[in-house]
Amino acid sequence: MSAADVALVLGTRPEIVKLAGVARLLDTRARIVWTGQHWDANLTTCFFDRYGLPRPRHRLDGVGGETRGRQIGRMVAALSDHFAEQPPTAVVVQGDTNTAAAGALAAHCAGVPVVHVEAGLRSFDNDMPEEANRRLIAPLADLHCAPTPTAAAHLLREGIDAERVLITGNTVVEATLESLPTDVEARALLARYRVEDGAYLLATVHRPENTDDPARLARLLDQLAAVELPVLLPLHPRTRAAVERHGLRDAVARLRPIDPLDHAAFLGLARHCRLLVSDSGGVQEECTVLKRPLIVVRNSTERPEAVRAGFARLARPGQQLACALREMLSDTGAAERLARTRSPYGDGSAGAAVVAAIRERYLGPDPAPAPLPGPGHTRPALTATAPA
């Protein structure tokens, strides 16, 4: 190639959402590699069009639907071959997916520098596959783009050199703001799903800790059904399969199950709901931009910043969830209080900070750089220092 480029390894919808801004800023220097970890074209590749990205320059086959071990193994082998044949200047991976872990390992084996976006998150729960992926990537990465000081501190405590850690904020902030529907579109969404502004719950469930345990999933669905307000439940394919497998079709029917939503539609409904209930990692970040309260139905979280800031509350299905639902639905001052609370994930300049670091360290000056975000989005990121 005439100019050095950077490979962005993507395989899931959240990776597309969170790295779209980085890809656009890198412009022709970005090489998109698609692993196919999420293989439903209706829910994934259409995101490339929505976020103004070119279709992937390289695609992997036979990954989607495989077990975790086979997914990672196939991705490492295929990505290693691609990086050997067409070496990029650096490889960017995002978050804690199987794709991110495989991309980092393949790049390291090929002798290509690894940039980890959203680095340093820790749940300290070894039962989470994502925690293993995060810890696998850390020693392989050459540049760690940490979203918060807490995440940076985790890396420094693990012995990562402070010169390799950059606090950038989280790209979810600008992605959320860019994707929000207009007021007219939001009103149409509410009408379509027959709900009123501030008078419904929006719930998502997809993690194995909730879907693979029949008793736990049944408790979760029953407790949601006991709420007096309507509960919209976009059914993830894993959750739909679990409902059938566990014989919980009647429990789901007491709610308002709907098909999976695209990102903009989900954000539109989330922004106008009374309360979010979810086991998603991304929703824990998005709720801080949308200024909506969230119950995190999980055993642990790698995003404690949302909890500390007052946006989220961790609760397991059962007594904890019952208490959280009762107290958060009765908190009449939540909307006003959260509207005044700043997101702990930054001001929307994370993508620009990540790209500036990549250009400085790996690409050098670009004769025709892509434009940076507008006024208010040019604050430089801070270099991490050792935690106290």
mmCIF file of C-alpha atoms in Angstrom:
data_model
loop_
_atom_site.group_PDB
_atom_site.id
_atom_site.type_symbol
_atom_site.label_atom_id
_atom_site.label_comp_id
_atom_site.label_asym_id
_atom_site.label_seq_id
_atom_site.Cartn_x
_atom_site.Cartn_y
_atom_site.Cartn_z
ATOM 1 C CA MET A 1 0.000 0.000 0.000
ATOM 2 C CA SER A 2 1.112 3.558 -0.674
ATOM 3 C CA ALA A 3 0.481 4.670 2.893
ATOM 4 C CA ALA A 4 0.704 2.883 6.207
ATOM 5 C CA ASP A 5 -2.643 1.824 7.564
ATOM 6 C CA VAL A 6 -4.139 0.612 10.838
ATOM 7 C CA ALA A 7 -6.285 -2.513 11.057
ATOM 8 C CA LEU A 8 -9.470 -2.140 13.101
ATOM 9 C CA VAL A 9 -10.597 -5.642 14.046
ATOM 10 C CA LEU A 10 -14.385 -5.720 14.459
ATOM 11 C CA GLY A 11 -16.760 -8.598 15.009
ATOM 12 C CA THR A 12 -19.697 -7.419 17.101
ATOM 13 C CA ARG A 13 -22.251 -4.635 16.983
ATOM 14 C CA PRO A 14 -20.804 -2.758 19.996
ATOM 15 C CA GLU A 15 -17.376 -2.747 18.362
ATOM 16 C CA ILE A 16 -18.832 -1.170 15.227
ATOM 17 C CA VAL A 17 -20.638 1.460 17.295
ATOM 18 C CA LYS A 18 -17.656 2.313 19.475
ATOM 19 C CA LEU A 19 -14.962 2.323 16.776
ATOM 20 C CA ALA A 20 -16.962 3.965 13.982
ATOM 21 C CA GLY A 21 -15.779 7.432 14.995
ATOM 22 C CA VAL A 22 -12.173 6.247 15.184
ATOM 23 C CA ALA A 23 -12.447 4.728 11.702
ATOM 24 C CA ARG A 24 -13.922 7.906 10.257
ATOM 25 C CA LEU A 25 -11.173 10.055 11.753
ATOM 26 C CA LEU A 26 -8.469 7.720 10.443
ATOM 27 C CA ASP A 27 -10.166 7.936 7.032
ATOM 28 C CA THR A 28 -8.064 6.160 4.371
ATOM 29 C CA ARG A 29 -5.598 4.991 7.019
ATOM 30 C CA ALA A 30 -8.245 2.635 8.486
ATOM 31 C CA ARG A 31 -8.414 -0.980 7.314
ATOM 32 C CA ILE A 32 -11.576 -2.626 8.630
ATOM 33 C CA VAL A 33 -11.300 -6.354 9.306
ATOM 34 C CA TRP A 34 -14.566 -8.167 10.091
ATOM 35 C CA THR A 35 -14.453 -11.457 12.030
ATOM 36 C CA GLY A 36 -18.171 -12.275 11.883
ATOM 37 C CA GLN A 37 -18.482 -13.064 15.602
ATOM 38 C CA HIS A 38 -22.003 -11.576 15.316
ATOM 39 C CA TRP A 39 -23.158 -13.168 12.105
ATOM 40 C CA ASP A 40 -26.719 -11.908 11.599
ATOM 41 C CA ALA A 41 -26.439 -9.445 8.690
ATOM 42 C CA ASN A 42 -29.675 -7.717 9.703
ATOM 43 C CA LEU A 43 -28.193 -6.828 13.081
ATOM 44 C CA THR A 44 -24.556 -6.201 12.204
ATOM 45 C CA THR A 45 -23.330 -5.383 8.715
ATOM 46 C CA CYS A 46 -26.177 -2.887 8.233
ATOM 47 C CA PHE A 47 -24.412 -0.951 11.009
ATOM 48 C CA PHE A 48 -21.584 -0.182 8.581
ATOM 49 C CA ASP A 49 -24.019 1.769 6.421
ATOM 50 C CA ARG A 50 -25.685 3.467 9.383
ATOM 51 C CA TYR A 51 -22.357 4.741 10.734
ATOM 52 C CA GLY A 52 -20.962 5.777 7.368
ATOM 53 C CA LEU A 53 -18.231 3.133 7.252
ATOM 54 C CA PRO A 54 -16.880 1.345 4.197
ATOM 55 C CA ARG A 55 -17.522 -2.362 4.007
ATOM 56 C CA PRO A 56 -14.707 -4.467 5.523
ATOM 57 C CA ARG A 57 -11.579 -4.887 3.441
ATOM 58 C CA HIS A 58 -11.103 -8.392 4.826
ATOM 59 C CA ARG A 59 -13.688 -10.861 6.161
ATOM 60 C CA LEU A 60 -13.401 -14.094 8.106
ATOM 61 C CA ASP A 61 -15.737 -17.045 7.546
ATOM 62 C CA GLY A 62 -16.987 -19.810 9.810
ATOM 63 C CA VAL A 63 -16.702 -17.942 13.122
ATOM 64 C CA GLY A 64 -20.253 -16.978 14.055
ATOM 65 C CA GLY A 65 -22.192 -19.504 16.096
ATOM 66 C CA GLU A 66 -19.127 -21.453 17.219
ATOM 67 C CA THR A 67 -18.207 -22.097 20.839
ATOM 68 C CA ARG A 68 -15.931 -19.582 22.492
ATOM 69 C CA GLY A 69 -12.797 -21.707 22.185
ATOM 70 C CA ARG A 70 -13.385 -22.535 18.534
ATOM 71 C CA GLN A 71 -14.241 -18.907 17.770
ATOM 72 C CA ILE A 72 -11.026 -17.607 19.254
ATOM 73 C CA GLY A 73 -8.934 -20.373 17.689
ATOM 74 C CA ARG A 74 -10.299 -19.806 14.197
ATOM 75 C CA MET A 75 -9.985 -16.042 14.476
ATOM 76 C CA VAL A 76 -6.380 -16.181 15.679
ATOM 77 C CA ALA A 77 -5.397 -18.487 12.801
ATOM 78 C CA ALA A 78 -7.154 -16.440 10.114
ATOM 79 C CA LEU A 79 -6.060 -13.045 11.449
ATOM 80 C CA SER A 80 -2.459 -14.239 11.819
ATOM 81 C CA ASP A 81 -2.439 -15.219 8.147
ATOM 82 C CA HIS A 82 -3.922 -11.863 7.115
ATOM 83 C CA PHE A 83 -1.461 -9.817 9.180
ATOM 84 C CA ALA A 84 1.460 -11.846 7.812
ATOM 85 C CA GLU A 85 0.327 -11.301 4.211
ATOM 86 C CA GLN A 86 -0.591 -7.626 4.615
ATOM 87 C CA PRO A 87 1.090 -6.239 7.753
ATOM 88 C CA PRO A 88 -0.647 -3.142 9.155
ATOM 89 C CA THR A 89 1.267 -0.512 11.081
ATOM 90 C CA ALA A 90 -0.853 -1.270 14.154
ATOM 91 C CA VAL A 91 -3.942 -3.262 15.105
ATOM 92 C CA VAL A 92 -6.807 -1.697 17.072
ATOM 93 C CA VAL A 93 -9.080 -3.859 19.203
ATOM 94 C CA GLN A 94 -11.980 -2.676 21.341
ATOM 95 C CA GLY A 95 -13.323 -3.896 24.653
ATOM 96 C CA ASP A 96 -13.459 -7.477 25.837
ATOM 97 C CA THR A 97 -14.992 -9.634 23.110
ATOM 98 C CA ASN A 98 -13.626 -12.863 21.687
ATOM 99 C CA THR A 99 -12.797 -10.791 18.605
ATOM 100 C CA ALA A 100 -10.738 -8.337 20.652
ATOM 101 C CA ALA A 101 -8.811 -11.132 22.378
ATOM 102 C CA ALA A 102 -8.114 -12.944 19.104
ATOM 103 C CA GLY A 103 -7.137 -9.740 17.311
ATOM 104 C CA ALA A 104 -4.665 -8.792 20.009
ATOM 105 C CA LEU A 105 -3.102 -12.255 20.136
ATOM 106 C CA ALA A 106 -2.821 -12.535 16.342
ATOM 107 C CA ALA A 107 -1.254 -9.073 16.082
ATOM 108 C CA HIS A 108 1.224 -9.859 18.863
ATOM 109 C CA CYS A 109 2.220 -13.110 17.152
ATOM 110 C CA ALA A 110 2.742 -11.173 13.903
ATOM 111 C CA GLY A 111 4.913 -8.563 15.639
ATOM 112 C CA VAL A 112 2.372 -5.774 15.037
ATOM 113 C CA PRO A 113 1.692 -3.189 17.796
ATOM 114 C CA VAL A 114 -1.679 -3.536 19.544
ATOM 115 C CA VAL A 115 -3.875 -0.575 20.513
ATOM 116 C CA HIS A 116 -6.549 -1.519 23.053
ATOM 117 C CA VAL A 117 -9.506 0.869 23.163
ATOM 118 C CA GLU A 118 -11.553 0.692 26.384
ATOM 119 C CA ALA A 119 -8.624 -0.845 28.227
ATOM 120 C CA GLY A 120 -8.356 -1.502 31.942
ATOM 121 C CA LEU A 121 -11.915 -2.501 32.824
ATOM 122 C CA ARG A 122 -12.005 -5.112 35.582
ATOM 123 C CA SER A 123 -14.854 -6.938 37.305
ATOM 124 C CA PHE A 124 -12.518 -9.210 39.317
ATOM 125 C CA ASP A 125 -15.030 -11.976 38.541
ATOM 126 C CA ASN A 126 -13.229 -14.869 36.898
ATOM 127 C CA ASP A 127 -16.517 -16.520 35.948
ATOM 128 C CA MET A 128 -17.002 -13.831 33.295
ATOM 129 C CA PRO A 129 -15.521 -14.804 29.901
ATOM 130 C CA GLU A 130 -15.060 -11.093 29.226
ATOM 131 C CA GLU A 131 -12.792 -10.748 32.259
ATOM 132 C CA ALA A 132 -10.494 -13.437 30.855
ATOM 133 C CA ASN A 133 -10.438 -11.643 27.500
ATOM 134 C CA ARG A 134 -9.577 -8.313 29.149
ATOM 135 C CA ARG A 135 -6.738 -9.853 31.142
ATOM 136 C CA LEU A 136 -5.432 -11.659 28.062
ATOM 137 C CA ILE A 137 -5.238 -8.441 26.054
ATOM 138 C CA ALA A 138 -3.529 -6.315 28.718
ATOM 139 C CA PRO A 139 0.007 -7.754 28.538
ATOM 140 C CA LEU A 140 -0.164 -7.877 24.724
ATOM 141 C CA ALA A 141 -1.165 -4.257 24.138
ATOM 142 C CA ASP A 142 1.380 -1.561 23.359
ATOM 143 C CA LEU A 143 -1.028 1.348 23.848
ATOM 144 C CA HIS A 144 -3.862 1.172 26.394
ATOM 145 C CA CYS A 145 -6.646 3.727 25.824
ATOM 146 C CA ALA A 146 -8.327 3.700 29.226
ATOM 147 C CA PRO A 147 -11.791 5.266 29.465
ATOM 148 C CA THR A 148 -11.488 6.441 33.076
ATOM 149 C CA PRO A 149 -8.887 7.003 35.807
ATOM 150 C CA THR A 150 -10.202 3.866 37.539
ATOM 151 C CA ALA A 151 -9.469 1.756 34.473
ATOM 152 C CA ALA A 152 -6.006 3.299 34.144
ATOM 153 C CA ALA A 153 -5.278 2.558 37.802
ATOM 154 C CA HIS A 154 -6.118 -1.114 37.275
ATOM 155 C CA LEU A 155 -3.546 -1.328 34.486
ATOM 156 C CA LEU A 156 -0.850 0.423 36.476
ATOM 157 C CA ARG A 157 -1.402 -1.887 39.432
ATOM 158 C CA GLU A 158 -0.918 -4.822 37.067
ATOM 159 C CA GLY A 159 2.504 -3.502 36.099
ATOM 160 C CA ILE A 160 1.698 -1.817 32.792
ATOM 161 C CA ASP A 161 4.143 1.015 32.039
ATOM 162 C CA ALA A 162 2.462 4.392 32.620
ATOM 163 C CA GLU A 163 3.871 5.671 29.310
ATOM 164 C CA ARG A 164 1.688 3.107 27.533
ATOM 165 C CA VAL A 165 -1.527 4.127 29.310
ATOM 166 C CA LEU A 166 -3.639 7.036 28.099
ATOM 167 C CA ILE A 167 -6.890 8.229 29.695
ATOM 168 C CA THR A 168 -9.074 9.086 26.706
ATOM 169 C CA GLY A 169 -12.654 8.820 27.894
ATOM 170 C CA ASN A 170 -15.009 6.325 26.285
ATOM 171 C CA THR A 171 -16.024 6.554 22.625
ATOM 172 C CA VAL A 172 -19.531 5.491 23.685
ATOM 173 C CA VAL A 173 -20.261 9.124 24.596
ATOM 174 C CA GLU A 174 -19.931 10.522 21.086
ATOM 175 C CA ALA A 175 -21.461 7.370 19.562
ATOM 176 C CA THR A 176 -24.544 7.784 21.755
ATOM 177 C CA LEU A 177 -24.933 11.481 21.024
ATOM 178 C CA GLU A 178 -24.539 10.906 17.276
ATOM 179 C CA SER A 179 -27.057 8.053 17.209
ATOM 180 C CA LEU A 180 -29.894 9.599 19.202
ATOM 181 C CA PRO A 181 -33.138 9.917 17.225
ATOM 182 C CA THR A 182 -34.664 13.336 16.710
ATOM 183 C CA ASP A 183 -37.642 14.375 18.821
ATOM 184 C CA VAL A 184 -39.960 13.571 15.938
ATOM 185 C CA GLU A 185 -38.425 10.125 15.507
ATOM 186 C CA ALA A 186 -38.606 9.507 19.253
ATOM 187 C CA ARG A 187 -42.313 10.348 19.346
ATOM 188 C CA ALA A 188 -42.890 7.931 16.476
ATOM 189 C CA LEU A 189 -41.034 5.214 18.400
ATOM 190 C CA LEU A 190 -43.189 5.711 21.483
ATOM 191 C CA ALA A 191 -46.313 5.535 19.357
ATOM 192 C CA ARG A 192 -45.110 2.426 17.560
ATOM 193 C CA TYR A 193 -44.531 0.548 20.807
ATOM 194 C CA ARG A 194 -47.633 1.995 22.526
ATOM 195 C CA VAL A 195 -45.845 3.557 25.482
ATOM 196 C CA GLU A 196 -45.872 7.017 27.011
ATOM 197 C CA ASP A 197 -42.881 9.196 27.816
ATOM 198 C CA GLY A 198 -41.532 8.290 31.266
ATOM 199 C CA ALA A 199 -44.182 5.628 31.889
ATOM 200 C CA TYR A 200 -42.524 2.339 30.933
ATOM 201 C CA LEU A 201 -39.479 0.154 31.614
ATOM 202 C CA LEU A 202 -36.998 -0.990 28.981
ATOM 203 C CA ALA A 203 -35.229 -4.266 29.766
ATOM 204 C CA THR A 204 -32.557 -6.317 28.006
ATOM 205 C CA VAL A 205 -31.267 -9.728 29.075
ATOM 206 C CA HIS A 206 -28.664 -11.759 27.229
ATOM 207 C CA ARG A 207 -25.761 -12.784 29.473
ATOM 208 C CA PRO A 208 -25.294 -16.500 30.193
ATOM 209 C CA GLU A 209 -25.417 -15.893 33.959
ATOM 210 C CA ASN A 210 -29.067 -14.906 33.477
ATOM 211 C CA THR A 211 -30.151 -16.994 30.486
ATOM 212 C CA ASP A 212 -28.488 -20.321 31.315
ATOM 213 C CA ASP A 213 -30.032 -20.676 34.795
ATOM 214 C CA PRO A 214 -33.763 -21.505 34.441
ATOM 215 C CA ALA A 215 -34.654 -20.503 38.018
ATOM 216 C CA ARG A 216 -32.776 -17.229 37.798
ATOM 217 C CA LEU A 217 -34.295 -16.291 34.442
ATOM 218 C CA ALA A 218 -37.777 -17.166 35.724
ATOM 219 C CA ARG A 219 -37.291 -14.953 38.810
ATOM 220 C CA LEU A 220 -36.081 -12.089 36.645
ATOM 221 C CA LEU A 221 -39.050 -12.301 34.280
ATOM 222 C CA ASP A 222 -41.547 -12.675 37.132
ATOM 223 C CA GLN A 223 -40.180 -9.633 38.943
ATOM 224 C CA LEU A 224 -40.350 -7.528 35.805
ATOM 225 C CA ALA A 225 -43.924 -8.678 35.202
ATOM 226 C CA ALA A 226 -44.885 -7.577 38.715
ATOM 227 C CA VAL A 227 -44.106 -3.946 37.879
ATOM 228 C CA GLU A 228 -47.248 -1.917 37.243
ATOM 229 C CA LEU A 229 -45.744 -0.091 34.264
ATOM 230 C CA PRO A 230 -45.381 -1.694 30.800
ATOM 231 C CA VAL A 231 -42.046 -3.481 30.318
ATOM 232 C CA LEU A 232 -40.587 -3.543 26.798
ATOM 233 C CA LEU A 233 -38.252 -6.537 26.359
ATOM 234 C CA PRO A 234 -36.258 -6.707 23.101
ATOM 235 C CA LEU A 235 -35.516 -10.428 22.864
ATOM 236 C CA HIS A 236 -31.880 -11.258 22.150
ATOM 237 C CA PRO A 237 -31.548 -14.534 20.159
ATOM 238 C CA ARG A 238 -29.845 -16.201 23.139
ATOM 239 C CA THR A 239 -32.673 -15.132 25.438
ATOM 240 C CA ARG A 240 -35.361 -16.264 23.014
ATOM 241 C CA ALA A 241 -33.712 -19.680 22.784
ATOM 242 C CA ALA A 242 -33.414 -19.884 26.580
ATOM 243 C CA VAL A 243 -37.093 -19.002 27.018
ATOM 244 C CA GLU A 244 -38.052 -21.876 24.736
ATOM 245 C CA ARG A 245 -35.566 -24.270 26.314
ATOM 246 C CA HIS A 246 -36.681 -23.519 29.872
ATOM 247 C CA GLY A 247 -40.420 -23.432 29.117
ATOM 248 C CA LEU A 248 -40.804 -19.751 30.041
ATOM 249 C CA ARG A 249 -42.951 -18.612 27.142
ATOM 250 C CA ASP A 250 -45.869 -17.735 29.469
ATOM 251 C CA ALA A 251 -43.576 -15.664 31.709
ATOM 252 C CA VAL A 252 -42.363 -13.619 28.746
ATOM 253 C CA ALA A 253 -45.918 -13.147 27.484
ATOM 254 C CA ARG A 254 -46.727 -11.188 30.661
ATOM 255 C CA LEU A 255 -44.272 -8.521 29.439
ATOM 256 C CA ARG A 256 -44.102 -6.808 26.053
ATOM 257 C CA PRO A 257 -41.540 -8.846 24.106
ATOM 258 C CA ILE A 258 -40.364 -7.179 20.906
ATOM 259 C CA ASP A 259 -37.824 -7.962 18.202
ATOM 260 C CA PRO A 260 -34.225 -6.789 18.693
ATOM 261 C CA LEU A 261 -33.779 -3.059 18.127
ATOM 262 C CA ASP A 262 -31.170 -1.233 16.116
ATOM 263 C CA HIS A 263 -28.925 1.066 18.122
ATOM 264 C CA ALA A 264 -30.765 4.306 17.388
ATOM 265 C CA ALA A 265 -34.176 2.853 18.214
ATOM 266 C CA PHE A 266 -32.888 1.399 21.464
ATOM 267 C CA LEU A 267 -31.380 4.734 22.470
ATOM 268 C CA GLY A 268 -34.597 6.532 21.607
ATOM 269 C CA LEU A 269 -36.652 4.229 23.820
ATOM 270 C CA ALA A 270 -34.020 4.259 26.565
ATOM 271 C CA ARG A 271 -33.950 8.043 26.678
ATOM 272 C CA HIS A 272 -37.686 8.254 27.382
ATOM 273 C CA CYS A 273 -38.204 5.279 29.703
ATOM 274 C CA ARG A 274 -38.799 5.544 33.445
ATOM 275 C CA LEU A 275 -36.175 2.905 34.259
ATOM 276 C CA LEU A 276 -33.697 0.669 32.449
ATOM 277 C CA VAL A 277 -33.082 -2.926 33.549
ATOM 278 C CA SER A 278 -30.228 -4.660 31.764
ATOM 279 C CA ASP A 279 -27.227 -6.979 31.990
ATOM 280 C CA SER A 280 -25.475 -5.180 29.107
ATOM 281 C CA GLY A 281 -22.109 -3.549 29.553
ATOM 282 C CA GLY A 282 -22.768 -0.856 26.979
ATOM 283 C CA VAL A 283 -26.066 0.188 28.559
ATOM 284 C CA GLN A 284 -24.166 0.932 31.783
ATOM 285 C CA GLU A 285 -22.238 3.547 29.816
ATOM 286 C CA GLU A 286 -25.079 4.810 27.634
ATOM 287 C CA CYS A 287 -27.354 5.489 30.610
ATOM 288 C CA THR A 288 -24.851 8.113 31.830
ATOM 289 C CA VAL A 289 -25.216 9.994 28.536
ATOM 290 C CA LEU A 290 -28.987 9.532 28.347
ATOM 291 C CA LYS A 291 -29.355 10.527 32.037
ATOM 292 C CA ARG A 292 -31.599 7.554 32.815
ATOM 293 C CA PRO A 293 -31.473 5.283 35.904
ATOM 294 C CA LEU A 294 -30.420 1.680 35.402
ATOM 295 C CA ILE A 295 -30.618 -1.564 37.373
ATOM 296 C CA VAL A 296 -27.726 -3.832 36.380
ATOM 297 C CA VAL A 297 -28.970 -7.419 36.760
ATOM 298 C CA ARG A 298 -25.611 -9.119 37.152
ATOM 299 C CA ASN A 299 -23.381 -10.629 39.796
ATOM 300 C CA SER A 300 -20.628 -8.074 39.226
ATOM 301 C CA THR A 301 -19.713 -5.150 37.014
ATOM 302 C CA GLU A 302 -16.560 -3.919 35.325
ATOM 303 C CA ARG A 303 -18.080 -0.434 35.106
ATOM 304 C CA PRO A 304 -18.321 0.766 38.715
ATOM 305 C CA GLU A 305 -18.094 4.399 37.597
ATOM 306 C CA ALA A 306 -21.778 4.378 36.584
ATOM 307 C CA VAL A 307 -22.719 3.015 40.001
ATOM 308 C CA ARG A 308 -20.592 5.528 41.889
ATOM 309 C CA ALA A 309 -22.016 8.418 39.862
ATOM 310 C CA GLY A 310 -25.556 7.394 40.826
ATOM 311 C CA PHE A 311 -26.789 6.246 37.426
ATOM 312 C CA ALA A 312 -26.735 2.497 38.060
ATOM 313 C CA ARG A 313 -27.407 -0.005 40.810
ATOM 314 C CA LEU A 314 -26.188 -3.608 40.835
ATOM 315 C CA ALA A 315 -28.830 -6.198 41.780
ATOM 316 C CA ARG A 316 -29.200 -9.943 41.322
ATOM 317 C CA PRO A 317 -32.627 -11.395 40.482
ATOM 318 C CA GLY A 318 -34.453 -12.116 43.725
ATOM 319 C CA GLN A 319 -34.585 -9.955 46.819
ATOM 320 C CA GLN A 320 -31.936 -7.510 45.549
ATOM 321 C CA LEU A 321 -33.834 -6.867 42.322
ATOM 322 C CA ALA A 322 -37.180 -6.552 44.110
ATOM 323 C CA CYS A 323 -35.723 -3.946 46.457
ATOM 324 C CA ALA A 324 -34.016 -2.048 43.632
ATOM 325 C CA LEU A 325 -37.179 -1.947 41.520
ATOM 326 C CA ARG A 326 -39.264 -0.695 44.418
ATOM 327 C CA GLU A 327 -36.821 1.993 45.511
ATOM 328 C CA MET A 328 -35.798 3.265 42.077
ATOM 329 C CA LEU A 329 -39.363 3.474 40.778
ATOM 330 C CA SER A 330 -40.377 5.472 43.852
ATOM 331 C CA ASP A 331 -37.441 7.912 43.488
ATOM 332 C CA THR A 332 -39.310 10.877 42.028
ATOM 333 C CA GLY A 333 -36.220 13.097 41.999
ATOM 334 C CA ALA A 334 -34.045 10.754 39.926
ATOM 335 C CA ALA A 335 -34.630 12.401 36.544
ATOM 336 C CA GLU A 336 -33.754 15.889 37.756
ATOM 337 C CA ARG A 337 -30.747 14.670 39.749
ATOM 338 C CA LEU A 338 -29.272 12.600 36.899
ATOM 339 C CA ALA A 339 -29.814 15.416 34.404
ATOM 340 C CA ARG A 340 -27.324 17.464 36.434
ATOM 341 C CA THR A 341 -24.798 14.627 36.795
ATOM 342 C CA ARG A 342 -21.861 14.465 34.371
ATOM 343 C CA SER A 343 -21.059 11.203 32.643
ATOM 344 C CA PRO A 344 -17.933 9.603 34.137
ATOM 345 C CA TYR A 345 -16.996 8.456 30.635
ATOM 346 C CA GLY A 346 -15.928 11.813 29.246
ATOM 347 C CA ASP A 347 -17.107 14.701 27.119
ATOM 348 C CA GLY A 348 -17.274 13.144 23.659
ATOM 349 C CA SER A 349 -13.638 13.651 22.640
ATOM 350 C CA ALA A 350 -12.445 10.061 23.167
ATOM 351 C CA GLY A 351 -12.277 9.120 19.495
ATOM 352 C CA ALA A 352 -10.199 12.189 18.670
ATOM 353 C CA ALA A 353 -7.824 11.405 21.553
ATOM 354 C CA VAL A 354 -7.407 7.789 20.430
ATOM 355 C CA VAL A 355 -6.702 8.798 16.828
ATOM 356 C CA ALA A 356 -4.266 11.531 17.861
ATOM 357 C CA ALA A 357 -2.276 8.955 19.852
ATOM 358 C CA ILE A 358 -2.317 6.460 16.961
ATOM 359 C CA ARG A 359 -1.113 9.082 14.485
ATOM 360 C CA GLU A 360 1.645 10.271 16.800
ATOM 361 C CA ARG A 361 2.950 6.807 17.656
ATOM 362 C CA TYR A 362 2.365 4.775 14.498
ATOM 363 C CA LEU A 363 1.389 6.822 11.455
ATOM 364 C CA GLY A 364 3.095 10.190 11.560
ATOM 365 C CA PRO A 365 1.604 13.282 9.907
ATOM 366 C CA ASP A 366 -1.155 12.792 7.360
ATOM 367 C CA PRO A 367 -1.041 15.100 4.343
ATOM 368 C CA ALA A 368 -4.858 15.269 4.349
ATOM 369 C CA PRO A 369 -6.076 14.560 7.883
ATOM 370 C CA ALA A 370 -9.747 13.903 8.559
ATOM 371 C CA PRO A 371 -11.500 16.755 10.392
ATOM 372 C CA LEU A 372 -11.712 16.541 14.151
ATOM 373 C CA PRO A 373 -15.028 16.988 15.980
ATOM 374 C CA GLY A 374 -16.389 20.501 16.401
ATOM 375 C CA PRO A 375 -15.933 23.042 19.202
ATOM 376 C CA GLY A 376 -15.840 21.610 22.677
ATOM 377 C CA HIS A 377 -14.443 18.264 21.540
ATOM 378 C CA THR A 378 -10.709 18.963 21.277
ATOM 379 C CA ARG A 379 -9.571 18.676 24.877
ATOM 380 C CA PRO A 380 -6.383 16.562 24.940
ATOM 381 C CA ALA A 381 -6.410 13.343 26.925
ATOM 382 C CA LEU A 382 -4.345 12.980 30.071
ATOM 383 C CA THR A 383 -1.458 10.587 30.504
ATOM 384 C CA ALA A 384 -2.055 8.232 33.393
ATOM 385 C CA THR A 385 -0.003 8.473 36.561
ATOM 386 C CA ALA A 386 0.518 5.882 39.234
ATOM 387 C CA PRO A 387 -2.452 5.459 41.597
ATOM 388 C CA ALA A 388 -2.171 6.677 45.124
#
